PDB file of C-alpha atoms in Angstrom:
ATOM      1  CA  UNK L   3       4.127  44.411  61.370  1.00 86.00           C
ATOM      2  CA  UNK L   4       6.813  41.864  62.503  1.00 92.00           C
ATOM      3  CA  UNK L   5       6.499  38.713  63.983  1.00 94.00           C
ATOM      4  CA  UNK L   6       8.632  36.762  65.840  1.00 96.00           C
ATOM      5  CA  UNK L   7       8.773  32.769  66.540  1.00 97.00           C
ATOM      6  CA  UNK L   8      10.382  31.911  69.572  1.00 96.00           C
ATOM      7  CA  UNK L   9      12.702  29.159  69.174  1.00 94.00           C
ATOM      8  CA  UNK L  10      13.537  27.526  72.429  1.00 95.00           C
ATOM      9  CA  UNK L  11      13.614  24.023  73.588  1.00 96.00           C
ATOM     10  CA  UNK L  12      11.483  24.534  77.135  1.00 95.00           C
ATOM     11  CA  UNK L  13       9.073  26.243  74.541  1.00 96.00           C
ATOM     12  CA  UNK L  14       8.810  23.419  72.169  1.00 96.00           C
ATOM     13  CA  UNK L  15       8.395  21.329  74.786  1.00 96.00           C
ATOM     14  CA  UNK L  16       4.940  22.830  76.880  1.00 96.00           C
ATOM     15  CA  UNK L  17       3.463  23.865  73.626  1.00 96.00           C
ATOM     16  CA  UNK L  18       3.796  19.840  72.625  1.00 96.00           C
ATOM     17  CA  UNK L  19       1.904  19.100  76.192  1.00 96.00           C
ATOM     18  CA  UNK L  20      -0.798  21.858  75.306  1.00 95.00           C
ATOM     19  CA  UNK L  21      -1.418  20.280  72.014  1.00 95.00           C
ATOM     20  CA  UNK L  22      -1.929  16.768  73.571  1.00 95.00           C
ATOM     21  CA  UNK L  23      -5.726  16.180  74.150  1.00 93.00           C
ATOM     22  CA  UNK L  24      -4.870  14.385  77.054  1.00 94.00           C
ATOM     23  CA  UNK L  25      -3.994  17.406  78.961  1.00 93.00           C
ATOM     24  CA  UNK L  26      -6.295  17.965  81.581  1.00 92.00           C
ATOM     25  CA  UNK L  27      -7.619  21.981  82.031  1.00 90.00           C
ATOM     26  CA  UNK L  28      -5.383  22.238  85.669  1.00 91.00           C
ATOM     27  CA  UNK L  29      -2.462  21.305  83.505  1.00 93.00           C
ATOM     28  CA  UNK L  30      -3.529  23.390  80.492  1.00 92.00           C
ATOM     29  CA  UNK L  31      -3.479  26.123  82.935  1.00 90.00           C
ATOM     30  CA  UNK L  32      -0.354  25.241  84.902  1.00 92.00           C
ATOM     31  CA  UNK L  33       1.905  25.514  81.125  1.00 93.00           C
ATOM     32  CA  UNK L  34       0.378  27.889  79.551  1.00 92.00           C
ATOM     33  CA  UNK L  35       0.965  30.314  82.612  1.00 92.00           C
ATOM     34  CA  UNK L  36       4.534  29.057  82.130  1.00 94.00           C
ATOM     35  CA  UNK L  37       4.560  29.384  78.149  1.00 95.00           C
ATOM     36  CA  UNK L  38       3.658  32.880  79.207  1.00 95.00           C
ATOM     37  CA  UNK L  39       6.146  33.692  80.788  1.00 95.00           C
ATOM     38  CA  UNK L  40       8.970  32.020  78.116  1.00 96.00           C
ATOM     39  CA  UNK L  41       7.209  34.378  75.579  1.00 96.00           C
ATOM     40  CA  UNK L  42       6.697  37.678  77.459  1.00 95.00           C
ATOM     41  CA  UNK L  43      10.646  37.661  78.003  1.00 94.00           C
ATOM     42  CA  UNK L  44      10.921  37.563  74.597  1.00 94.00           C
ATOM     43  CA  UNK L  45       8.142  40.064  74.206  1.00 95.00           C
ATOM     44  CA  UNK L  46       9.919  42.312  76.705  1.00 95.00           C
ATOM     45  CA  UNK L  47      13.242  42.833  75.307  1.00 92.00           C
ATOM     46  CA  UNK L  48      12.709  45.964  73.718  1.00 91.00           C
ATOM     47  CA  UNK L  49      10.818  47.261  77.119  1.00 92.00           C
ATOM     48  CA  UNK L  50      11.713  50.733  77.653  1.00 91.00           C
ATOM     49  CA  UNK L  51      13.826  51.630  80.786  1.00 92.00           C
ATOM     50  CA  UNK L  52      15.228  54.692  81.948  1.00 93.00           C
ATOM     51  CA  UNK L  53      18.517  55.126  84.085  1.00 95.00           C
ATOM     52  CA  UNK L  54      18.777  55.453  87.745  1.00 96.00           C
ATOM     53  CA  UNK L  55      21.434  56.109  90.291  1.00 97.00           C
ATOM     54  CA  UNK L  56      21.532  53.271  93.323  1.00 96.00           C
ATOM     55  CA  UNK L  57      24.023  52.204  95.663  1.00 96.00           C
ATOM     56  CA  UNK L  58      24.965  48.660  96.108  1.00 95.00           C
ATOM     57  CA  UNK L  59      26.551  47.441  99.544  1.00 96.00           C
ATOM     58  CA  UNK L  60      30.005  47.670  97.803  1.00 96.00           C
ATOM     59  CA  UNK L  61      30.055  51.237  95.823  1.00 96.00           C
ATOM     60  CA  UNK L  62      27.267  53.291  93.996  1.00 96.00           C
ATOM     61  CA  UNK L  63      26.395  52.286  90.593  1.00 97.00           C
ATOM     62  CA  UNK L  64      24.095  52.925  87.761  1.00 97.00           C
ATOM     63  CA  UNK L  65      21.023  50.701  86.454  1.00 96.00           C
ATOM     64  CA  UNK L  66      17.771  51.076  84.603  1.00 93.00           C
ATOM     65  CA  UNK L  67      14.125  50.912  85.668  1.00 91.00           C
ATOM     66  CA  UNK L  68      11.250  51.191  83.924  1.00 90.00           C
ATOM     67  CA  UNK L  69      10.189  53.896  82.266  1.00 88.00           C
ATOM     68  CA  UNK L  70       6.701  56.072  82.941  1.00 87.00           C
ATOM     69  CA  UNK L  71       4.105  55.735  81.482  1.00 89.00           C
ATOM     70  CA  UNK L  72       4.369  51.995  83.108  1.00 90.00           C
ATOM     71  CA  UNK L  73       3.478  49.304  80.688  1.00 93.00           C
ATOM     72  CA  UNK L  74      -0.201  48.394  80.425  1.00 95.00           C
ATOM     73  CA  UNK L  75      -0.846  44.402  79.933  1.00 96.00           C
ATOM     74  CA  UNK L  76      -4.097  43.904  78.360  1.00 96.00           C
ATOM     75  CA  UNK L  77      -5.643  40.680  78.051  1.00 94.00           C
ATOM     76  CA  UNK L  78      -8.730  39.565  75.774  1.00 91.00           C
ATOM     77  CA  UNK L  79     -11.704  38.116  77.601  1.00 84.00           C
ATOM     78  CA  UNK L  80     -11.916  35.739  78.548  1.00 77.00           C
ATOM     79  CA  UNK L  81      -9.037  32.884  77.243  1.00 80.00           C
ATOM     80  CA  UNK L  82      -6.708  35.719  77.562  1.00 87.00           C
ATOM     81  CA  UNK L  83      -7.319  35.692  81.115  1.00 87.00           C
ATOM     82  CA  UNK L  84      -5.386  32.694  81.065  1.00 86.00           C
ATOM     83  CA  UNK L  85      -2.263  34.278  80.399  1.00 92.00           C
ATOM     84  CA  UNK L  86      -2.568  37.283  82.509  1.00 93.00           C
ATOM     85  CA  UNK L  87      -0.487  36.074  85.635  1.00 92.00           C
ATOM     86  CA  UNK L  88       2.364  35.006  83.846  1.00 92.00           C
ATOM     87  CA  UNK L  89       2.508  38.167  81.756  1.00 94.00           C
ATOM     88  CA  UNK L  90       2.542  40.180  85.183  1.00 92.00           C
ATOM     89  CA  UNK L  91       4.931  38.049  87.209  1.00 91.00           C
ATOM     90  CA  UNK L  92       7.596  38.989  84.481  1.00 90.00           C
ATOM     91  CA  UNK L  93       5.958  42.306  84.702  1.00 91.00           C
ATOM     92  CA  UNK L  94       4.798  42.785  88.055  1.00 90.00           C
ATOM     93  CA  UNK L  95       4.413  47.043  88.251  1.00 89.00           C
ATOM     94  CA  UNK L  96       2.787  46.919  84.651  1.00 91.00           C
ATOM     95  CA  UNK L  97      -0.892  47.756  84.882  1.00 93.00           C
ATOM     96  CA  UNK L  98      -3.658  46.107  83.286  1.00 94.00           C
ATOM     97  CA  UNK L  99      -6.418  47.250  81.364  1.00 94.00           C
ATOM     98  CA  UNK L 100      -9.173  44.111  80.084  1.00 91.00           C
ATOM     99  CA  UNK L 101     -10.903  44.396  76.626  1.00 91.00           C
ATOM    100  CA  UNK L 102     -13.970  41.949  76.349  1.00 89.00           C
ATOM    101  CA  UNK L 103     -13.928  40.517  72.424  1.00 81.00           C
ATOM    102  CA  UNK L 104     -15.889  37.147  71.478  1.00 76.00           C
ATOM    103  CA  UNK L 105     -15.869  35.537  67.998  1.00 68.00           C
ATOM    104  CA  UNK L 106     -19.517  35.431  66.241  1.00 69.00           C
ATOM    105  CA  UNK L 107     -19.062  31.622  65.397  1.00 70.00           C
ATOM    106  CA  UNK L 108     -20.904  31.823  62.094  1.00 74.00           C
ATOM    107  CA  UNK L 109     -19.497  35.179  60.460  1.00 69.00           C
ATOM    108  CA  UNK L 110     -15.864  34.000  62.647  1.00 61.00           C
ATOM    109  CA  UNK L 111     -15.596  37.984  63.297  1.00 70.00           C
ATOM    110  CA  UNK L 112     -14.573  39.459  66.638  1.00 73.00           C
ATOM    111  CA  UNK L 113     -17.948  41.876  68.636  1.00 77.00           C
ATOM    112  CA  UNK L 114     -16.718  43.908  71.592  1.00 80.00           C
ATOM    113  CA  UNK L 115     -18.755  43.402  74.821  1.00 84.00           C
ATOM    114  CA  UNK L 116     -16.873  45.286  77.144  1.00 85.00           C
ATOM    115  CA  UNK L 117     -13.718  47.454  77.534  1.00 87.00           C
ATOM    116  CA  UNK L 118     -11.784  48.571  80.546  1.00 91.00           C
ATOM    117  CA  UNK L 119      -8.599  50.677  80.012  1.00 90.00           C
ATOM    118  CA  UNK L 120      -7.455  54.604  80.101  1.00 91.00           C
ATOM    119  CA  UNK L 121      -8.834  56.408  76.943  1.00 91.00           C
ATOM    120  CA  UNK L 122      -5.185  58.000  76.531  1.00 94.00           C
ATOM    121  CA  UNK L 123      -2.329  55.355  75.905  1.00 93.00           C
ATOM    122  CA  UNK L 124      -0.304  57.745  74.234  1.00 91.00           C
ATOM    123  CA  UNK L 125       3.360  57.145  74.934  1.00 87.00           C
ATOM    124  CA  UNK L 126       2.861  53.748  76.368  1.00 90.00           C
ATOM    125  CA  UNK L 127       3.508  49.820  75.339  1.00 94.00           C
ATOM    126  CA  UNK L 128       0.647  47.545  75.325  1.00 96.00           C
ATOM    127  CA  UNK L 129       1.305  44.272  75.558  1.00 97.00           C
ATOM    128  CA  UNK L 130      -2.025  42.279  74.157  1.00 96.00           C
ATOM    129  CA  UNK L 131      -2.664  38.798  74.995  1.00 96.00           C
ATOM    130  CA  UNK L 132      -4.340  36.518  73.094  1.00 93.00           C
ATOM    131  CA  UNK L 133      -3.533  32.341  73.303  1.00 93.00           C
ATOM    132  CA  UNK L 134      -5.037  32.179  69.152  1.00 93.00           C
ATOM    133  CA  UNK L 135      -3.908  34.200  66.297  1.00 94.00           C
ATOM    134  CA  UNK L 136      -6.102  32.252  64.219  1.00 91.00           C
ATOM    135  CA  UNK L 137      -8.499  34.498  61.159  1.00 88.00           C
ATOM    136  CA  UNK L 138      -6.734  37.517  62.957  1.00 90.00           C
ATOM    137  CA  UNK L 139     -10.134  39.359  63.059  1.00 87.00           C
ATOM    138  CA  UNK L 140      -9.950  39.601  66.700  1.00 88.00           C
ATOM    139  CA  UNK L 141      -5.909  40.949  67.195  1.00 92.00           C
ATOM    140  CA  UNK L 142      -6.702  42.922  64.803  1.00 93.00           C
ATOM    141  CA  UNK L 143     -10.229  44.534  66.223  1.00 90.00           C
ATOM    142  CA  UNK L 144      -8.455  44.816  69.738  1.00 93.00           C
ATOM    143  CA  UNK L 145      -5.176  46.354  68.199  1.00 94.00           C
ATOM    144  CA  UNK L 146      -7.284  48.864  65.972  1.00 92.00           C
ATOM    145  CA  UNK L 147      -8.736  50.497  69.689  1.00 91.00           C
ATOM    146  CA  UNK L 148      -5.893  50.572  70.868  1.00 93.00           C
ATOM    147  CA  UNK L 149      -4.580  52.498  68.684  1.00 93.00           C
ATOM    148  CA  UNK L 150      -7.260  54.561  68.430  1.00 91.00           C
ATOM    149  CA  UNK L 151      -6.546  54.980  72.113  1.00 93.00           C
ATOM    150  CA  UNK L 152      -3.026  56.999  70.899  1.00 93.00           C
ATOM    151  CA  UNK L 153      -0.830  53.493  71.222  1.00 93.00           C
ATOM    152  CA  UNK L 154       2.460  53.886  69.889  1.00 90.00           C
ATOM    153  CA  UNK L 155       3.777  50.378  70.571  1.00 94.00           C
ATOM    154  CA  UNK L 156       1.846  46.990  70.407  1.00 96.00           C
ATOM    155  CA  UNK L 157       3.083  43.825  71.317  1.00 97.00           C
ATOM    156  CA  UNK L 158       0.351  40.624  70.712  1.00 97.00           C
ATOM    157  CA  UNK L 159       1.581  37.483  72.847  1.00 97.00           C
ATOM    158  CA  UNK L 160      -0.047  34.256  71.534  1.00 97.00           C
ATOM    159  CA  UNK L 161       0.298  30.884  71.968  1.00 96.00           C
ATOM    160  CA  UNK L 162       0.025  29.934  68.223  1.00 96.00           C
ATOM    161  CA  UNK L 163      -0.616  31.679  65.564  1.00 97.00           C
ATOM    162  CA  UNK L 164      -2.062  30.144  61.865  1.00 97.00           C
ATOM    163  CA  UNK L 165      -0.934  31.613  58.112  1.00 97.00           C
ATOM    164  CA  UNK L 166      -3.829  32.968  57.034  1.00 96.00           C
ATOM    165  CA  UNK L 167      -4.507  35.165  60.356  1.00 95.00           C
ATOM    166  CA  UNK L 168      -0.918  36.448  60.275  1.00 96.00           C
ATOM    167  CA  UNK L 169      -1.383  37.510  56.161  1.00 96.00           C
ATOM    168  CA  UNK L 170      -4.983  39.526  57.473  1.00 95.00           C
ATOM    169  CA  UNK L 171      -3.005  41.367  60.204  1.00 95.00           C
ATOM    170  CA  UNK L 172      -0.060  42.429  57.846  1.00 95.00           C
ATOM    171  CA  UNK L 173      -2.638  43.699  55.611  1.00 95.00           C
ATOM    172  CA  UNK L 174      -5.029  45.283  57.730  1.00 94.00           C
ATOM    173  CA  UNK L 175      -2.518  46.426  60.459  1.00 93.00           C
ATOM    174  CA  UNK L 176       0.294  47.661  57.707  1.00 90.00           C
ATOM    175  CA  UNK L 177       2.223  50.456  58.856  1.00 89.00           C
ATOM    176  CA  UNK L 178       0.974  49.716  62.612  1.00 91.00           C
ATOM    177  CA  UNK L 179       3.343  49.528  65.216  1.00 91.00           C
ATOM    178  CA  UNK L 180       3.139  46.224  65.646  1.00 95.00           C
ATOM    179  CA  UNK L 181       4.778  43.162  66.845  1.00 96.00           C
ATOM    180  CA  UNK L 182       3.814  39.408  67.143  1.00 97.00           C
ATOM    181  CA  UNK L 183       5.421  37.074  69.791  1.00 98.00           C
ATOM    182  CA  UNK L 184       4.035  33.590  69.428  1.00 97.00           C
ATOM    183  CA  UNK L 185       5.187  29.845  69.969  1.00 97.00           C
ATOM    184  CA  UNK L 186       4.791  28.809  66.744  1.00 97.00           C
ATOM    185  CA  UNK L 187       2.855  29.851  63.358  1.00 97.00           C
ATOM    186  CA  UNK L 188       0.781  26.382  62.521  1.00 97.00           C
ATOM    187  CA  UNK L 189       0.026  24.821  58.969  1.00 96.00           C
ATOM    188  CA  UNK L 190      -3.086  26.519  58.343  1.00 96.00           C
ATOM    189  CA  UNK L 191      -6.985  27.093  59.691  1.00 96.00           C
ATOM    190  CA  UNK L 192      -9.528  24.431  59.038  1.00 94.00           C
ATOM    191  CA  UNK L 193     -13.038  25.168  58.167  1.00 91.00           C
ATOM    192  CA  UNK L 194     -14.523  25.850  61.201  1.00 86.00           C
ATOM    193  CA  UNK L 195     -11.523  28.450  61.625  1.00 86.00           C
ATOM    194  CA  UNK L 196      -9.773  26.533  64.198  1.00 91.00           C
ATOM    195  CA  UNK L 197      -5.774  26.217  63.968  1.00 95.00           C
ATOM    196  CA  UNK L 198      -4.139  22.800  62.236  1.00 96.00           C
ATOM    197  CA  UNK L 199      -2.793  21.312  63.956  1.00 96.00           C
ATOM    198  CA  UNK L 200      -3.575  23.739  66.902  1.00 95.00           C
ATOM    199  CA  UNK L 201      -4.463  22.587  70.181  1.00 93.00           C
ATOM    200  CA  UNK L 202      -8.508  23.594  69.924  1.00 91.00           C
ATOM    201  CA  UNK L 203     -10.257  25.716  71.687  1.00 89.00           C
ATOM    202  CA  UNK L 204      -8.013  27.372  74.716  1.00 87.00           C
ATOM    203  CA  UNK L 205     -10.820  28.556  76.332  1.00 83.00           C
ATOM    204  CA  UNK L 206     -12.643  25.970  77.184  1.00 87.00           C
ATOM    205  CA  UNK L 207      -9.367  23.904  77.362  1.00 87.00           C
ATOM    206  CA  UNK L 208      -8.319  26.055  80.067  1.00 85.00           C
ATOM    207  CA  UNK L 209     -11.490  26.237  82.024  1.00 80.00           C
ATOM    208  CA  UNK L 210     -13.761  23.633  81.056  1.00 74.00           C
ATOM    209  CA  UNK L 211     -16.973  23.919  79.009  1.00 65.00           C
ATOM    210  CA  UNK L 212     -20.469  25.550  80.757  1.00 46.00           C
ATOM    211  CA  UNK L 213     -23.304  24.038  79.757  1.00 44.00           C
TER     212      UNK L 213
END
């Protein structure tokens, strides 16, 4: 597995507003759509493209497009949802596929309550997102079906990521073709599993808490 930190000053700077308690959810939203984006060009770089024959309005040329099978953007239900538009605005002929995972709060591992993608993904990239790489149990539950699915190239996009969830997916995922794009990898989990020092829970930072 390899993960990669992305380094960047605009980065750095909306993950700092995220983390600030004093963000409000329409603001939450509003940067972590546009952390999204920062990371899924990252995420992207190794898309893969094929060549194609065009002609500009000065001479005919050569460029790339991208390759079939199209890329298939899967977010995890439901703070994933949060990242889905600016995943597909940087990716806007990629399809998406939805895979429903929640965290049992007192064993802190991820249950499946719902799925929606093609059974076959052989040959294509999936690009997973996730805003918490925190025990890892649920990267690691989604990325397991997927590959399972015939998924040759997986690509999780978080917001942060802690220690101890990036150690579970090297070991459980080893071999996997697998790649991490996050913001930053945090000090550590706490005991309630949340990421230190995190920003909380993204979920209900990004859409409030039902009652």
């Amino acid at each position: 597995m390899r993960i990669h930190v992305v380094d960047h000053p605009l980065v750095a700077h909306k993950l700092t507003t995220l983390r600030d308690k004093r963000t409000d959810s329409p603001t939450f939203r509003r940067l972590a759509d546009e952390l999204v984006t920062l990371l899924a060009y990252e995420a992207t770089r190794d898309v893969r493209t094929e060549q194609v024959d065009i002609e500009s309005p000065v001479t005919p040329t050569t460029g790339v497009k991208l390759s079939h099978p199209r890329p298939l953007v899967v977010p995890i239900l439901r703070a994933g949802l949060g990242m889905l538009d600016g995943m597909v605005r940087l990716l806007p002929t990629a399809e998406v596929g939805f895979l429903g995972m929640i965290r049992n709060e007192e064993t802190l591992k991820a249950e499946t309550y719902a799925t929606r993608m093609p059974d076959d993904l052989s040959g294509r990239q999936v690009y997973v997102l996730d805003p918490m790489l925190a025990t890892g149990g649920t990267l690691v539950a989604a990325i397991n079906e997927l590959i399972s699915r015939g998924a040759d190239d997986v690509t999780a996009i978080c917001l942060l990521a802690a220690p101890e969830g990036v150690e579970v997916m090297e070991r459980e995922l080893a071999g996997a073709p697998v790649t991490v794009v996050t913001a930053s990898v945090d000090e550590r989990l706490n005991e309630d599993g949340y990421i230190v020092p995190g920003l909380g829970d993204a979920g209900d930072r990004m859409y409030g808490t039902a009652g």
